[in-house]
XYZ file of N, CA and C in Angstrom:
681
model
N 39.021 147.331 48.695
C 39.764 146.011 48.989
C 39.879 146.020 50.610
N 39.873 144.475 50.919
C 40.046 144.347 52.429
C 41.495 144.407 52.623
N 41.440 145.116 53.814
C 43.125 145.473 54.125
C 43.787 144.163 54.552
N 44.871 143.796 54.309
C 45.786 142.811 54.557
C 45.696 142.876 56.431
N 45.938 141.618 56.643
C 45.728 141.281 58.385
C 47.146 140.697 58.569
N 47.966 141.284 59.636
C 49.246 140.628 59.946
C 49.046 140.557 61.437
N 50.175 139.359 61.691
C 50.109 139.110 63.073
C 51.797 139.425 63.482
N 51.816 140.146 64.678
C 53.169 140.709 64.942
C 53.351 139.542 66.324
N 54.603 138.987 66.345
C 54.718 138.227 67.626
C 56.119 138.726 68.201
N 56.119 139.236 69.371
C 57.114 139.705 69.976
C 57.215 139.475 71.443
N 58.225 139.319 72.267
C 58.077 139.185 73.654
C 58.152 140.382 74.377
N 58.400 141.520 73.593
C 58.390 142.774 74.216
C 57.112 143.265 73.913
N 56.206 143.754 75.028
C 54.916 144.488 74.609
C 54.953 145.779 74.247
N 56.120 146.722 74.341
C 56.192 147.841 73.804
C 56.514 147.858 72.372
N 57.216 146.708 72.130
C 57.770 146.786 70.594
C 56.457 146.287 69.921
N 55.655 145.553 70.529
C 54.365 145.011 69.939
C 53.482 146.201 69.372
N 53.346 146.996 70.854
C 52.463 148.314 70.309
C 52.935 149.128 69.452
N 54.185 149.264 69.459
C 54.823 150.604 68.310
C 54.488 150.097 67.116
N 54.767 148.653 66.828
C 54.877 147.872 65.700
C 53.122 148.125 65.138
N 52.315 147.772 66.272
C 50.722 147.674 65.634
C 50.493 149.197 65.225
N 50.680 150.266 66.186
C 50.255 151.373 65.985
C 50.864 152.087 64.498
N 51.993 151.949 64.211
C 52.524 152.145 62.805
C 52.026 151.476 61.672
N 51.702 150.094 61.707
C 51.557 149.239 60.900
C 49.898 149.409 60.421
N 49.049 150.027 61.272
C 47.746 150.059 61.276
C 47.869 151.663 60.763
N 48.599 152.514 60.877
C 48.446 153.772 60.269
C 48.781 153.724 58.777
N 49.572 152.576 58.566
C 49.754 152.208 56.960
C 48.526 151.510 56.232
N 47.574 151.186 57.024
C 46.445 150.656 56.443
C 45.787 149.285 56.650
N 47.180 148.678 57.597
C 46.617 147.107 57.879
C 45.862 146.886 58.935
N 45.645 145.663 59.304
C 44.995 145.225 60.605
C 45.793 144.420 61.317
N 46.051 144.770 62.418
C 47.039 143.956 63.031
C 46.683 143.565 64.450
N 47.220 142.317 64.456
C 46.962 141.467 66.047
C 48.507 141.092 66.529
N 48.647 141.191 68.087
C 50.011 141.090 68.262
C 49.777 139.562 69.198
N 50.877 139.128 69.455
C 50.899 138.181 70.393
C 52.573 138.128 71.198
N 52.137 137.848 72.376
C 53.494 137.841 73.177
C 54.743 136.623 73.057
N 54.223 135.993 72.713
C 54.903 134.606 72.717
C 54.497 133.600 71.381
N 55.664 132.895 71.076
C 55.167 131.818 69.885
C 54.072 130.796 70.377
N 54.081 130.611 71.521
C 53.022 129.522 72.048
C 51.432 130.213 72.195
N 51.602 131.797 72.325
C 50.291 132.149 72.616
C 49.587 132.494 70.746
N 50.857 132.456 69.913
C 50.476 132.608 68.635
C 49.957 131.583 68.052
N 50.433 130.339 68.442
C 50.073 129.044 67.871
C 48.600 128.753 68.230
N 48.171 129.312 69.433
C 46.709 129.347 70.058
C 45.576 130.037 68.788
N 46.203 131.236 68.010
C 45.195 131.832 67.052
C 44.975 131.109 66.005
N 43.808 131.338 65.234
C 43.792 131.098 64.203
C 44.439 131.797 62.938
N 45.364 130.907 62.594
C 46.457 131.648 61.974
C 46.071 131.609 60.312
N 45.363 130.848 60.023
C 44.628 130.914 58.465
C 44.068 132.483 58.121
N 43.695 133.148 59.193
C 43.178 134.311 59.043
C 44.319 135.411 58.617
N 45.490 135.393 58.460
C 46.513 136.387 58.701
C 47.209 136.245 56.901
N 47.474 137.226 56.613
C 47.999 137.679 55.157
C 49.712 137.575 55.579
N 50.166 137.965 56.487
C 51.600 138.120 56.919
C 52.018 137.930 58.080
N 53.071 137.092 58.573
C 53.513 136.948 59.916
C 54.862 137.822 59.976
N 54.950 138.674 61.164
C 56.182 139.554 61.681
C 56.549 138.906 63.170
N 57.694 137.942 62.611
C 58.197 137.332 64.199
C 59.375 137.689 64.639
N 59.702 138.091 65.717
C 60.734 138.252 66.466
C 61.471 137.042 66.519
N 63.015 137.072 66.392
C 63.614 135.689 66.412
C 64.134 135.345 68.071
N 64.583 136.168 68.817
C 64.832 135.827 70.149
C 63.765 135.932 71.114
N 62.985 134.859 71.419
C 62.021 134.905 72.375
C 62.213 133.674 73.256
N 61.621 133.608 74.399
C 61.774 132.941 75.463
C 61.179 131.640 75.291
N 61.512 130.406 75.353
C 61.183 129.241 75.294
C 60.983 128.928 73.625
N 60.189 129.395 72.922
C 60.226 128.876 71.491
C 60.552 130.084 70.668
N 61.606 130.017 70.004
C 62.053 131.074 69.218
C 61.214 131.068 67.931
N 61.630 132.497 67.561
C 60.780 132.964 65.933
C 61.365 131.934 65.040
N 62.384 131.322 64.933
C 62.716 130.386 63.935
C 61.901 129.190 64.284
N 61.757 128.413 65.561
C 60.930 127.357 65.671
C 59.564 127.543 65.326
N 58.973 128.790 65.750
C 57.646 129.015 65.281
C 57.189 129.047 64.154
N 58.381 129.433 62.700
C 58.328 129.813 61.734
C 58.240 127.941 61.032
N 58.990 127.140 61.928
C 58.990 125.734 61.461
C 57.712 125.271 61.535
N 57.216 125.805 62.824
C 55.572 125.281 63.025
C 54.460 125.707 62.025
N 54.945 126.651 61.615
C 53.818 127.498 60.779
C 54.128 126.643 59.514
N 55.213 126.486 59.035
C 55.246 126.107 57.790
C 55.245 124.525 57.452
N 54.821 123.805 58.831
C 54.556 122.296 58.634
C 53.017 122.433 58.506
N 52.092 123.535 58.499
C 50.669 123.225 58.095
C 50.820 123.947 56.798
N 49.888 122.815 55.972
C 49.635 123.128 54.588
C 49.273 124.124 54.141
N 48.301 124.930 55.177
C 47.556 125.978 54.774
C 48.115 127.459 55.036
N 49.377 127.010 55.602
C 49.967 128.523 56.005
C 51.382 128.428 55.382
N 51.525 127.515 54.351
C 53.046 127.341 53.780
C 53.244 128.664 52.866
N 51.808 129.077 52.177
C 52.188 130.388 51.592
C 51.827 131.865 52.027
N 52.111 131.684 53.284
C 51.843 132.995 54.159
C 53.260 133.237 54.339
N 53.704 134.400 53.991
C 54.773 135.086 53.942
C 55.016 135.586 55.460
N 56.596 135.237 55.583
C 57.071 135.546 57.185
C 57.965 136.771 56.915
N 58.236 137.587 57.786
C 59.310 138.463 58.045
C 59.985 138.444 59.419
N 61.234 138.016 59.287
C 61.661 138.100 60.632
C 62.318 139.562 61.165
N 62.249 139.739 62.454
C 62.694 141.221 62.927
C 63.753 140.809 64.001
N 64.996 141.075 64.034
C 65.936 140.460 65.023
C 67.413 141.549 65.056
N 67.938 141.483 66.322
C 69.415 142.026 66.031
C 70.399 141.361 65.590
N 70.064 140.109 65.298
C 70.987 138.858 64.682
C 71.288 139.043 63.267
N 72.412 139.455 63.168
C 72.325 139.616 61.326
C 73.629 138.926 61.028
N 74.286 137.688 61.573
C 75.360 136.905 60.935
C 74.837 136.382 59.826
N 75.631 135.872 58.595
C 75.117 135.124 57.652
C 74.863 133.959 58.247
N 75.004 133.177 59.126
C 74.482 132.028 59.478
C 73.050 132.024 60.117
N 73.062 133.231 60.885
C 71.357 133.753 61.320
C 70.735 133.797 60.037
N 71.151 134.535 59.174
C 70.203 134.781 57.779
C 70.005 133.548 57.451
N 70.851 132.585 56.778
C 70.998 131.525 56.223
C 69.677 130.439 56.820
N 69.896 130.537 58.350
C 69.008 129.607 59.192
C 67.595 130.405 59.039
N 67.431 131.788 58.920
C 66.191 132.334 58.968
C 65.679 132.027 57.558
N 65.974 131.989 56.473
C 65.586 131.636 54.995
C 65.394 130.098 54.732
N 66.295 129.564 55.465
C 65.915 127.914 55.628
C 64.848 127.403 56.243
N 64.113 128.253 57.126
C 62.834 127.996 57.906
C 61.737 128.791 57.272
N 62.013 129.185 56.047
C 60.915 129.656 55.104
C 60.587 131.332 55.181
N 61.671 131.860 55.730
C 61.547 133.382 55.957
C 61.251 133.984 54.416
N 60.533 134.967 54.296
C 60.475 135.882 53.057
C 61.352 137.021 53.018
N 61.618 137.794 54.340
C 62.524 138.643 54.369
C 62.834 138.689 55.626
N 63.776 139.717 56.051
C 64.659 139.584 57.524
C 64.843 141.058 57.731
N 64.634 141.679 58.602
C 65.029 142.900 58.770
C 65.513 143.036 59.840
N 66.701 143.899 60.240
C 67.532 144.215 61.426
C 67.334 145.146 62.446
N 67.334 144.976 63.656
C 67.029 146.239 64.713
C 68.150 146.920 65.020
N 68.063 147.679 65.038
C 66.816 148.847 65.088
C 66.737 149.419 63.771
N 65.401 149.330 63.474
C 64.480 149.864 62.003
C 63.905 150.970 62.003
N 63.782 151.705 61.252
C 62.781 152.671 60.861
C 61.407 152.320 60.750
N 60.312 152.979 61.179
C 59.067 152.316 60.965
C 58.822 152.404 59.512
N 59.452 153.693 58.875
C 58.999 153.611 57.279
C 59.633 152.529 56.455
N 60.729 152.349 57.002
C 61.651 150.875 56.386
C 60.671 149.599 56.577
N 60.025 149.509 57.695
C 59.139 148.304 57.934
C 58.194 148.047 57.160
N 57.533 149.499 57.177
C 56.387 149.876 56.274
C 56.488 148.831 54.798
N 57.494 149.699 54.210
C 58.014 149.212 52.727
C 58.377 148.016 52.587
N 59.094 147.378 53.516
C 59.262 145.872 53.668
C 57.955 145.059 53.459
N 57.192 144.997 54.470
C 55.782 144.733 54.511
C 55.149 144.634 53.206
N 54.920 146.124 52.835
C 54.483 146.037 51.356
C 54.955 145.325 50.388
N 56.300 145.610 50.307
C 56.935 144.689 49.242
C 56.757 143.220 48.950
N 56.967 142.485 50.448
C 56.532 141.230 50.750
C 54.972 140.720 50.323
N 54.222 141.578 50.800
C 52.732 141.289 50.283
C 52.745 141.484 49.181
N 53.010 142.258 48.221
C 53.057 142.562 46.883
C 53.729 141.285 46.160
N 54.864 140.750 46.570
C 55.477 139.662 45.801
C 54.671 138.223 46.217
N 53.727 138.366 47.046
C 53.288 137.411 47.790
C 51.750 137.279 46.624
N 51.150 138.395 46.403
C 50.273 138.607 45.572
C 48.990 138.489 46.308
N 49.300 138.941 47.909
C 48.163 139.079 48.769
C 47.805 140.423 48.917
N 48.536 141.627 48.311
C 48.073 142.777 48.468
C 48.692 143.530 47.048
N 47.467 144.328 46.457
C 47.933 145.191 45.541
C 47.467 146.398 45.644
N 48.421 147.613 45.696
C 47.791 148.745 46.043
C 47.468 149.487 45.162
N 46.468 150.338 45.164
C 46.075 151.053 44.043
C 47.136 152.116 43.528
N 47.017 152.000 42.065
C 48.273 152.963 41.470
C 47.673 154.520 41.746
N 46.591 154.547 41.318
C 45.805 155.846 41.422
C 45.414 156.395 42.938
N 45.671 157.455 43.242
C 44.774 157.870 44.524
C 44.273 159.353 44.613
N 43.090 159.471 44.706
C 42.369 160.633 44.433
C 41.531 160.931 45.485
N 41.037 162.376 45.146
C 39.930 162.913 46.116
C 39.075 163.901 45.196
N 38.140 163.601 44.671
C 37.176 164.417 44.058
C 37.987 164.423 42.513
N 38.679 165.986 42.449
C 39.186 166.242 41.149
C 40.609 166.359 41.283
N 41.142 166.010 42.540
C 42.833 165.718 42.920
C 43.096 164.463 42.463
N 43.635 164.299 41.836
C 44.448 162.781 41.254
C 45.936 162.531 41.286
N 46.466 161.667 41.897
C 47.950 161.800 41.965
C 48.390 160.162 41.523
N 48.957 160.014 40.343
C 49.510 158.702 39.734
C 50.760 158.308 40.736
N 50.819 157.371 41.390
C 51.822 157.085 42.511
C 53.266 156.026 41.563
N 52.678 155.797 40.151
C 53.612 155.208 39.710
C 54.256 156.395 38.726
N 53.993 157.005 37.941
C 54.387 158.311 37.028
C 54.857 159.087 38.075
N 54.216 159.330 39.304
C 54.350 160.320 40.277
C 54.119 161.938 39.592
N 52.919 161.813 39.131
C 52.041 162.917 38.587
C 51.128 163.273 39.178
N 50.722 164.425 39.318
C 49.543 165.071 39.801
C 48.833 165.845 39.109
N 47.524 165.732 39.157
C 46.357 166.886 38.463
C 45.432 167.229 39.484
N 44.799 168.605 39.070
C 43.744 168.762 39.967
C 43.168 169.573 38.765
N 41.634 169.019 38.802
C 40.709 169.091 37.758
C 41.296 169.231 36.499
N 41.872 167.847 36.009
C 42.650 167.662 34.891
C 43.762 168.767 34.316
N 44.124 169.413 35.195
C 45.071 170.314 34.882
C 46.343 169.908 35.643
N 47.902 169.524 35.148
C 48.545 169.299 35.580
C 49.134 169.946 36.830
N 49.706 169.680 37.896
C 50.587 170.678 38.943
C 51.825 169.834 39.214
N 52.906 170.745 39.179
C 54.222 170.363 39.325
C 54.626 170.018 40.807
N 54.898 168.725 41.325
C 55.053 169.071 42.904
C 56.663 168.255 42.704
N 57.265 169.060 43.858
C 58.615 168.172 44.164
C 58.256 166.745 44.575
N 59.586 166.229 44.996
C 59.706 164.567 45.359
C 58.995 164.842 46.724
N 59.404 165.724 47.664
C 58.796 165.639 49.010
C 57.542 166.154 49.059
N 57.354 166.998 48.364
C 55.549 167.454 48.269
C 54.525 166.264 47.579
N 55.101 165.378 46.719
C 54.431 164.388 46.245
C 54.179 163.416 47.401
N 55.223 163.250 48.088
C 55.352 161.956 49.117
C 54.207 162.523 50.036
N 54.442 163.922 50.691
C 53.710 164.379 51.591
C 52.125 164.373 51.222
N 51.697 164.545 50.059
C 50.175 164.812 49.563
C 49.879 163.079 49.503
N 50.591 162.003 49.203
C 50.328 160.670 48.975
C 49.894 160.523 50.598
N 50.936 160.821 51.297
C 50.565 160.380 52.824
C 49.469 160.893 53.310
N 49.082 162.282 53.109
C 47.689 162.756 53.674
C 46.540 161.762 52.998
N 46.639 161.833 51.346
C 45.713 160.823 51.006
C 45.347 159.575 51.470
N 46.496 159.472 51.880
C 46.101 157.708 52.349
C 45.834 157.413 53.834
N 45.614 158.752 54.211
C 45.432 158.739 55.883
C 44.247 159.987 55.840
N 43.371 159.940 55.348
C 42.319 161.035 55.394
C 41.781 161.151 56.579
N 41.412 162.494 57.038
C 40.458 163.051 58.353
C 41.262 161.972 59.394
N 42.635 162.165 59.395
C 43.570 161.779 60.815
C 44.807 163.363 60.849
N 44.821 163.358 62.031
C 45.821 164.378 62.354
C 47.174 163.881 62.734
N 48.612 164.264 62.162
C 49.600 163.830 62.554
C 50.455 165.099 63.056
N 50.983 164.883 63.841
C 52.176 165.753 64.408
C 53.411 165.965 63.455
N 54.212 166.759 63.800
C 55.299 166.954 62.758
C 56.108 165.643 62.987
N 56.352 165.160 64.473
C 57.274 164.344 64.422
C 56.837 162.937 63.603
N 55.529 162.543 63.683
C 55.060 161.634 62.962
C 55.024 161.718 61.476
N 54.920 163.149 61.130
C 55.094 163.224 59.413
C 56.582 162.712 59.277
N 57.574 163.448 60.040
C 58.975 163.364 59.822
C 59.209 161.661 59.571
N 58.826 161.082 60.470
C 59.012 159.635 60.645
C 58.618 158.987 59.407
N 57.358 159.601 58.864
C 56.655 158.819 57.727
C 56.912 159.162 56.397
N 57.551 160.478 56.500
C 57.789 160.858 54.948
C 59.061 161.132 54.586
N 60.106 161.330 55.467
C 61.306 161.924 55.466
C 62.382 160.620 55.430
N 63.296 160.648 54.955
C 64.499 159.233 55.033
C 64.995 159.402 56.571
N 65.213 158.229 57.025
C 65.805 157.702 58.310
C 67.192 158.621 58.329
N 67.557 159.392 59.154
C 68.752 159.866 59.393
C 68.927 161.247 58.712
N 67.882 161.721 58.034
C 68.396 163.224 57.825
C 67.508 164.222 58.492
N 68.397 165.465 58.764
C 67.893 166.175 59.798
C 67.064 167.237 59.186
N 65.786 167.355 59.649
C 64.831 168.078 59.025
C 64.156 168.944 60.442
N 64.207 170.290 60.131
C 63.381 171.061 61.301
C 62.090 171.172 60.936
N 61.380 171.507 62.331
C 59.787 171.738 61.942
C 59.457 172.477 60.918
N 60.316 173.573 60.724
C 60.202 174.513 59.542
C 59.838 174.069 58.270
N 60.815 173.247 58.053
C 60.771 172.446 56.913
C 59.455 171.797 56.555
N 58.733 171.121 57.397
C 57.491 170.338 57.291
C 56.343 171.724 57.095
N 56.539 172.605 57.567
C 55.659 173.785 57.699
C 55.828 174.518 56.038
N 56.951 174.548 55.857
C 57.024 175.287 54.429
C 56.593 174.238 53.410
N 56.965 172.842 53.362
C 56.361 171.932 52.465
C 54.710 172.049 52.334
N 54.058 171.804 53.643
C 52.727 171.839 53.784
C 52.186 173.138 53.066
N 52.859 174.371 53.436
C 52.522 176.064 52.719
C 52.613 175.933 51.248
N 53.674 175.135 50.603
C 53.596 175.130 49.240
C 52.721 174.069 48.680
N 52.397 173.024 49.330
C 51.597 172.181 48.995
C 50.202 172.682 48.575
N 49.868 173.228 49.634
C 48.144 174.069 49.849
C 48.375 175.001 48.587
N 49.260 175.606 48.392
C 49.098 176.916 47.272
C 48.940 176.359 46.096
N 49.709 174.939 45.529
C 49.814 174.226 44.607
C 48.353 173.572 44.096
N 48.033 173.247 45.112
C 46.441 172.340 45.098
C 45.255 173.200 44.980
N 45.390 174.506 44.579
C 44.080 175.470 44.099
C 42.910 175.128 45.290
N 41.921 174.658 44.637
C 40.658 174.532 45.639
C 40.906 173.487 46.741
N 41.873 172.634 46.272
C 41.888 171.327 47.273
C 43.156 171.698 48.606
N 43.508 172.759 48.396
C 44.657 173.286 49.266
C 43.951 173.657 50.648
N 42.806 173.759 50.759
C 41.839 173.932 52.025
C 41.711 172.544 52.705
N 41.869 171.666 51.848
C 41.508 170.583 52.637
C 42.841 169.793 53.529
N 43.666 170.466 53.229
C 45.019 170.354 54.436
C 44.855 171.104 55.216
N 44.551 170.799 56.637
C 44.232 171.536 57.885
C 45.075 171.501 58.612
N 45.421 172.340 59.373
C 46.278 172.634 60.574
C 45.515 172.529 61.957
N 45.590 171.694 62.915
C 45.148 171.970 64.224
C 46.161 172.114 65.289
N 45.828 173.440 65.646
C 47.065 174.352 66.508
C 47.156 173.232 67.670
N 48.423 173.233 67.979
C 49.010 172.440 68.639
C 49.270 170.908 68.651
N 48.813 170.207 67.437
C 48.283 168.922 67.190
C 49.292 168.533 65.748
N 49.056 169.080 65.052
C 49.869 168.915 63.278
C 49.130 169.409 62.228
N 49.093 168.345 61.360
C 48.708 168.521 60.103
C 47.676 167.063 59.767
N 47.075 167.452 58.697
C 45.973 166.216 58.041
C 45.227 166.787 56.889
N 44.693 165.828 56.223
C 43.867 165.938 55.017
C 42.185 165.826 55.346
N 41.686 167.052 55.223
C 40.197 166.575 55.751
C 39.256 166.690 54.444
N 38.509 165.546 54.858
C 37.513 165.486 53.606
C 36.335 166.106 53.805
N 35.737 166.678 52.537
C 34.247 167.181 53.006
C 32.981 166.539 52.062
N 32.044 166.399 52.672
C 30.907 166.002 51.614
C 29.870 166.837 50.797
């Protein structure tokens, strides 16, 4: 299945960079623009979702959304606003311009990715596979079950989240900080040892596939595929 394409528009280059990296890690194709004017020069019909900052110089995110919604071919493309403005008036104005969701700064990358996926699901532009598997290792992400060579494996909630994260990002190494940001809830205090313990338990439970969870000294953990 083709990965959804997202356009991020924010006049702060550092924010564009962080959003791009995190959304790409979640499996999306991401382009960025540093102004509404730059965005309007792009082929906007190629995108499956727009992520607009509200407070930008010259043309605001609200005005950009209005310009997008005036084009027939773009009226069904979802829009999410990212902004520090969160008054009831701002929210109503955002939804009046055709926004599908509204996320307040500062936000966690995990929350942002979840919002993006939710909006894409509702729009019918993206349907994630229920089953995630690698050879005889199968995870049902809806029923939250795991089997290894057709035998059930009992995983804790965090072990399940960790395994799905690894399977969704195969052959990539993630630092403990990246794993913490992507798998653990925002605001929960977790030490490095907690991640190490969860990885260790997961390896033991996965039997022959435990060896696919690799450690790179000084870098972190990842799921290595073999052919």
